[in-house]
Coordinates of C-alpha atoms in Angstrom, one line a residue:
H1 CA 65.5 89.5 90.9
V2 CA 65.1 86.4 92.9
F3 CA 68.8 86.7 94.5
G4 CA 68.1 89.8 95.4
S5 CA 64.5 89.7 96.8
I6 CA 65.6 87.1 99.6
Y7 CA 68.6 89.0 101.2
V8 CA 69.4 92.3 102.0
P9 CA 73.2 92.6 101.3
E10 CA 75.6 94.7 103.6
E11 CA 76.9 98.1 102.9
D12 CA 80.1 96.9 100.7
I13 CA 79.2 95.6 97.4
T14 CA 81.0 94.6 94.5
I15 CA 80.1 94.8 90.6
D16 CA 82.9 92.5 88.6
E17 CA 83.0 90.1 85.6
S18 CA 82.7 86.2 85.9
M19 CA 82.8 83.5 82.9
V20 CA 80.7 80.4 81.9
G21 CA 83.5 78.3 80.0
F22 CA 82.1 77.7 76.5
R23 CA 83.9 77.3 73.2
G24 CA 80.8 76.3 71.0
K25 CA 78.5 78.4 68.8
T26 CA 76.5 81.3 70.2
P27 CA 74.9 84.0 68.9
H28 CA 77.5 86.7 69.3
L29 CA 77.8 85.8 73.1
R30 CA 81.4 84.5 73.2
Q31 CA 83.9 86.7 74.9
Y32 CA 87.6 86.0 75.5
L33 CA 88.9 87.3 78.9
P34 CA 92.5 86.3 79.4
N35 CA 92.9 86.9 83.3
K36 CA 90.0 84.4 84.0
R37 CA 92.0 81.4 84.5
H38 CA 89.3 78.9 84.9
S39 CA 87.5 79.8 81.6
R40 CA 89.0 82.3 79.1
F41 CA 86.4 81.4 76.5
G42 CA 82.6 81.6 77.5
V43 CA 79.3 83.5 78.2
K44 CA 80.5 86.8 80.2
L45 CA 78.2 87.5 83.1
Q46 CA 78.4 90.9 84.9
F47 CA 77.5 90.5 88.6
I48 CA 76.8 92.7 91.8
T49 CA 77.9 90.7 94.8
E50 CA 78.3 91.4 98.4
S51 CA 81.8 91.8 99.1
R52 CA 82.2 89.8 102.5
S53 CA 80.5 86.8 101.8
G54 CA 80.4 86.4 97.8
Y55 CA 76.7 86.3 97.6
Y56 CA 75.3 86.9 94.4
I57 CA 72.7 89.7 94.3
H58 CA 72.3 90.4 90.5
F59 CA 73.5 89.6 87.1
E60 CA 73.3 90.4 83.5
V61 CA 74.4 88.4 80.6
C62 CA 77.0 90.4 78.2
K63 CA 75.5 90.6 74.7
G64 CA 78.5 91.4 72.8
S65 CA 77.9 94.3 70.7
T66 CA 76.0 96.7 72.8
A67 CA 73.4 98.7 71.2
Q68 CA 73.9 102.6 70.4
E69 CA 70.7 103.0 72.7
E70 CA 72.5 101.2 75.5
R71 CA 75.6 103.2 75.7
G72 CA 74.5 106.6 77.1
P73 CA 76.7 109.5 76.7
H74 CA 79.4 108.3 78.6
G75 CA 79.9 105.2 77.4
P76 CA 78.5 101.4 78.0
T77 CA 80.4 100.6 81.0
H78 CA 79.1 103.5 82.9
A79 CA 75.2 102.6 81.5
L80 CA 76.0 99.2 82.3
V81 CA 77.0 99.9 86.2
M82 CA 73.6 102.3 86.7
R83 CA 71.4 99.6 84.9
L84 CA 72.6 96.9 87.0
L85 CA 72.5 99.0 90.4
G86 CA 68.9 100.5 89.2
N87 CA 67.6 96.8 88.3
A88 CA 68.8 95.7 91.8
N89 CA 67.3 98.4 93.7
L90 CA 70.5 99.1 95.3
L91 CA 70.5 103.4 94.7
W92 CA 69.4 105.8 97.1
K93 CA 70.3 103.2 100.1
G94 CA 74.0 104.4 101.1
Y95 CA 75.6 101.4 99.7
H96 CA 79.4 101.4 99.1
L97 CA 80.4 100.3 95.4
T98 CA 83.9 98.7 94.6
V99 CA 85.1 98.4 91.1
D100 CA 87.8 97.8 88.8
N101 CA 89.3 100.0 86.3
Y102 CA 86.9 98.4 83.5
F103 CA 83.8 100.3 84.9
S104 CA 85.3 103.2 87.1
S105 CA 85.4 106.9 85.8
P106 CA 84.9 110.3 87.2
A107 CA 81.7 110.7 86.1
L108 CA 80.2 107.3 87.1
F109 CA 81.7 108.2 90.6
Q110 CA 80.0 111.7 90.4
E111 CA 76.6 110.0 89.5
L112 CA 76.8 107.5 91.9
W113 CA 77.3 109.7 94.8
N114 CA 74.4 111.9 93.3
A115 CA 72.4 108.9 94.0
S116 CA 73.6 108.5 97.5
T117 CA 76.1 105.6 96.8
S118 CA 79.5 106.0 97.8
A119 CA 82.2 104.3 95.4
T120 CA 85.9 103.0 95.4
G121 CA 88.0 101.8 92.7
T122 CA 91.4 101.8 90.6
V123 CA 91.1 104.1 87.2
R124 CA 92.8 104.1 84.0
A125 CA 94.8 106.9 83.1
N126 CA 92.8 107.8 79.9
R127 CA 89.8 108.6 81.2
R128 CA 88.2 112.1 81.3
G129 CA 88.1 114.2 84.1
L130 CA 91.2 112.9 86.0
P131 CA 93.8 115.9 87.4
H132 CA 96.5 116.0 84.8
A133 CA 99.0 116.7 87.5
A134 CA 98.4 113.0 88.7
I135 CA 98.9 111.4 85.4
R136 CA 101.6 113.4 83.9
H137 CA 103.7 114.3 87.0
P138 CA 106.6 111.8 87.3
L139 CA 106.8 110.2 90.9
R140 CA 109.6 108.4 92.5
N141 CA 109.3 104.9 94.0
Q142 CA 107.1 105.1 96.9
E143 CA 106.1 108.7 96.2
V144 CA 102.2 109.7 96.5
T145 CA 100.1 112.4 95.1
E146 CA 96.8 113.2 96.5
M147 CA 94.2 115.5 94.9
R148 CA 90.6 116.3 95.8
K149 CA 87.7 117.7 93.8
G150 CA 84.7 117.9 95.6
V151 CA 83.8 114.8 96.7
L152 CA 86.2 113.0 94.6
L153 CA 89.5 112.1 95.9
C154 CA 92.0 111.2 93.3
V155 CA 95.4 109.0 94.6
A156 CA 98.2 108.3 92.5
Y157 CA 101.3 106.6 93.8
Q158 CA 104.7 105.1 92.3
D159 CA 104.8 101.3 93.0
R160 CA 108.3 100.4 91.5
S161 CA 107.4 100.4 87.7
R162 CA 103.7 100.8 88.0
K163 CA 101.8 103.8 88.8
P164 CA 98.3 103.0 90.2
I165 CA 95.4 105.6 90.2
L166 CA 92.8 105.3 92.5
L167 CA 89.3 107.1 92.8
T168 CA 86.7 107.2 95.9
T169 CA 84.0 109.1 97.2
K170 CA 84.2 107.3 100.8
E171 CA 87.6 107.3 102.0
K172 CA 89.8 110.1 103.4
A173 CA 93.1 111.1 102.2
G174 CA 96.3 109.8 104.1
F175 CA 97.6 106.5 105.7
G176 CA 96.8 103.6 107.8
Q177 CA 98.1 100.6 109.9
R178 CA 97.4 97.5 108.3
R179 CA 98.8 93.9 109.5
N180 CA 100.4 91.8 106.4
K181 CA 100.3 88.0 106.4
R182 CA 103.6 87.8 108.3
G183 CA 102.0 89.6 111.3
E184 CA 104.1 92.7 110.7
T185 CA 102.4 96.3 110.9
V186 CA 102.8 98.3 107.7
R187 CA 102.0 101.5 106.5
K188 CA 99.4 101.8 103.9
L189 CA 97.1 104.2 102.2
K190 CA 93.5 104.4 103.3
V191 CA 92.4 104.0 99.9
V192 CA 94.3 101.0 99.1
I193 CA 93.4 99.7 102.1
Q194 CA 89.4 100.1 101.6
Y195 CA 89.9 98.8 97.8
N196 CA 91.6 95.2 99.0
Q197 CA 89.1 94.6 101.8
T198 CA 86.1 95.2 99.4
M199 CA 87.0 94.5 95.8
G200 CA 87.0 90.5 95.9
G201 CA 83.2 89.7 96.6
T202 CA 82.7 88.3 92.7
D203 CA 86.1 86.2 92.6
L204 CA 84.9 84.9 96.4
G205 CA 81.6 83.6 95.1
D206 CA 83.4 81.5 92.0
A207 CA 86.0 80.3 94.4
Q208 CA 82.9 78.7 96.4
L209 CA 81.2 77.9 93.2
Y210 CA 84.3 75.8 91.5
K211 CA 84.8 73.9 94.7
Y212 CA 81.7 72.1 93.7
A213 CA 81.2 72.6 90.1
T214 CA 77.6 72.1 88.6
E215 CA 79.0 72.6 85.0
R216 CA 78.7 69.8 82.2
K217 CA 79.8 69.3 79.2
T218 CA 77.3 70.3 76.7
I219 CA 77.1 71.7 72.9
K220 CA 74.2 74.3 74.0
W221 CA 75.2 77.5 75.5
T222 CA 71.9 77.8 77.0
T223 CA 72.1 74.6 79.0
K224 CA 76.1 75.4 80.3
T225 CA 74.6 79.1 81.7
A226 CA 71.5 77.2 83.0
M227 CA 73.6 74.7 85.1
S228 CA 75.7 77.5 86.3
L229 CA 73.2 80.0 87.5
F230 CA 71.9 76.4 89.5
G231 CA 75.3 76.2 91.2
R232 CA 75.3 80.3 92.0
A233 CA 71.9 79.7 93.3
A234 CA 73.6 77.2 95.7
V235 CA 76.0 79.2 96.6
N236 CA 73.5 81.9 98.0
A237 CA 71.4 79.2 99.6
Y238 CA 74.4 78.1 101.5
I239 CA 75.5 81.6 102.4
V240 CA 72.1 82.2 103.5
Y241 CA 71.9 79.2 105.7
S242 CA 75.4 80.1 107.2
K243 CA 74.2 83.3 108.1
T244 CA 70.9 82.3 109.6
S245 CA 72.4 79.3 111.5
T246 CA 72.5 79.6 115.2
E247 CA 75.7 78.6 117.4
E248 CA 73.8 75.9 119.3
E249 CA 72.8 74.2 116.0
K250 CA 75.7 72.2 114.1
K251 CA 76.3 73.5 111.1
M252 CA 76.5 71.8 108.3
S253 CA 79.7 71.7 105.7
R254 CA 79.6 73.0 102.0
H255 CA 79.3 69.4 100.8
E256 CA 76.6 67.8 103.0
F257 CA 74.7 70.9 102.4
M258 CA 74.8 70.4 98.6
V259 CA 74.3 66.7 99.3
Q260 CA 70.9 67.3 101.1
I261 CA 70.1 69.7 98.0
V262 CA 70.5 66.5 95.4
E263 CA 68.5 64.3 97.4
G264 CA 65.9 66.7 97.9
L265 CA 65.6 67.6 94.0
V266 CA 65.5 63.2 93.2
K267 CA 63.5 61.9 96.0
D268 CA 60.3 62.4 94.3
H269 CA 61.6 60.8 91.0
L270 CA 63.6 58.0 91.8
P271 CA 62.8 54.9 94.3
H272 CA 65.0 54.5 97.5
R273 CA 68.0 52.3 97.0
P274 CA 70.3 51.4 99.4
I275 CA 73.8 52.0 98.8
R276 CA 75.7 49.1 97.7
Y277 CA 79.5 48.6 98.1
R278 CA 81.9 46.9 96.0
R279 CA 82.5 43.0 97.7
S280 CA 85.7 41.9 97.8
T281 CA 86.8 38.6 96.6
E282 CA 86.2 36.5 99.7
E283 CA 82.9 37.8 100.0
I284 CA 81.8 36.9 96.6
A285 CA 83.4 33.4 96.8
R286 CA 81.4 32.9 100.0
D287 CA 77.9 34.1 98.6
R288 CA 78.4 31.8 95.7
Q289 CA 78.8 28.8 97.8
Q290 CA 75.7 30.0 99.7
L291 CA 73.7 29.9 96.3
P292 CA 71.2 26.9 96.3
T293 CA 71.7 24.3 93.7
P294 CA 69.4 24.3 90.8
V295 CA 66.9 21.2 90.7
M296 CA 65.3 20.0 87.2
R297 CA 61.9 19.4 88.1
P298 CA 59.6 16.9 85.9
H299 CA 57.3 19.5 84.6
D300 CA 60.0 22.2 83.2
P301 CA 59.8 21.9 79.4
W302 CA 63.6 21.8 79.1
A303 CA 63.7 19.0 81.2
V304 CA 61.6 16.3 79.4
L305 CA 62.3 17.5 75.6
G306 CA 65.6 15.8 75.3
N307 CA 67.8 17.7 73.0
H308 CA 65.3 21.0 72.8
H309 CA 66.5 23.7 75.1
L310 CA 64.6 26.9 75.7
V311 CA 67.5 29.7 75.7
K312 CA 67.3 33.4 76.4
Q313 CA 68.2 35.8 73.8
P314 CA 70.6 38.8 74.2
V315 CA 69.1 42.3 74.9
G316 CA 67.7 43.6 71.7
K317 CA 67.2 40.3 69.8
K318 CA 63.5 39.5 70.5
R319 CA 61.4 37.4 68.0
D320 CA 58.3 36.2 67.3
C321 CA 56.5 33.4 69.0
V322 CA 55.7 30.7 66.4
Q323 CA 52.9 29.5 68.1
P324 CA 49.4 31.1 67.3
H325 CA 48.4 33.7 69.1
P326 CA 45.2 36.3 69.2
E327 CA 47.9 39.2 68.9
R328 CA 51.6 39.3 67.3
K329 CA 53.7 38.5 70.5
R330 CA 57.4 39.0 70.6
T331 CA 59.7 36.9 73.1
N332 CA 63.1 37.0 74.6
Y333 CA 63.5 33.0 74.4
A334 CA 64.1 30.7 71.5
C335 CA 64.4 26.9 71.1
Q336 CA 68.2 26.1 70.3
Q337 CA 67.7 23.1 68.6
C338 CA 65.0 24.6 66.5
K339 CA 66.2 27.8 65.9
V340 CA 62.8 29.5 66.2
G341 CA 61.1 32.1 68.9
L342 CA 59.1 30.4 71.6
C343 CA 57.4 31.5 75.0
P344 CA 58.2 29.5 77.9
E345 CA 54.2 28.6 78.0
C346 CA 54.5 27.6 74.1
F347 CA 57.2 25.7 74.3
T348 CA 56.1 22.2 75.5
A349 CA 52.9 22.2 73.0
Y350 CA 55.2 23.5 70.3
H351 CA 57.1 20.3 70.6
K352 CA 54.5 18.0 71.0
K353 CA 52.3 18.7 68.4
P354 CA 52.9 16.3 65.3
R355 CA 55.1 18.0 62.5
H356 CA 55.3 16.7 58.9

């Protein structure tokens, strides 16, 4: 509920699926979606997003086989849409919802209209309540049939071998003008124009998410899902920052924004370290020439005791000091000649005491 509590979305919203890639073991949560190129296997999340910006408003984790009490009289997808909108407090506020054919049905659109929420989306031909003439009647290429029942408008048209069917409670019947990618003015159905403009909210949010992905390889699905939600929270934060920044301020890029988030999270836990770049070969040689020459002083133990030398041991090879101490003392040093562990302070005393 945090995503929806700090931001009021625009009129057009979308419900769609998103995947958190994971191939390990999960408690009946792993799903397979062949059309998700980034991650076909993983944990499926159902998101409500803003169509224009991709802002994540509310989500729900798909729990696999749905319990009977959650299915409702019209099926699990119908109940899911109403539950998501109800939990996000988006009903009775005049929003326009766009969904694909996985969620849509005439019964759902009628119930949304009764809750002051309009809807647009593609629909499968086997959904109950569709007019038989729109489903069974053969059409020629580019031929269109439009039928209305109350607030529901059903549009079917023949696009070569495909026959898309769309439902809407917002748009009117007829054609509109639209510019294509080449800048040419083309004639399209108003329902198709409305659907294309408002459907890509979740895909837009995922595209922003995977540009700077926060997911890491792990064997725990909980960690993978939590890191994915953290990345989506960062996307939401940047969208709010972009909408609230003024023209006088220099707007940060997405990369600069992410760097500031990371620095703000770790600054209280790690000491400040200046950034050091790798030195060139010439710089390394010059620095070696400037190093002072070591001078052996008379009071150094390893300089006055002949063949006995104090040598530092490798990491993890500590030894017990053979000199007596009040408590056991471990040391990183040992005498190379005697093969015993010694502290630097005990080196001279050990070799000067008489031994039989």
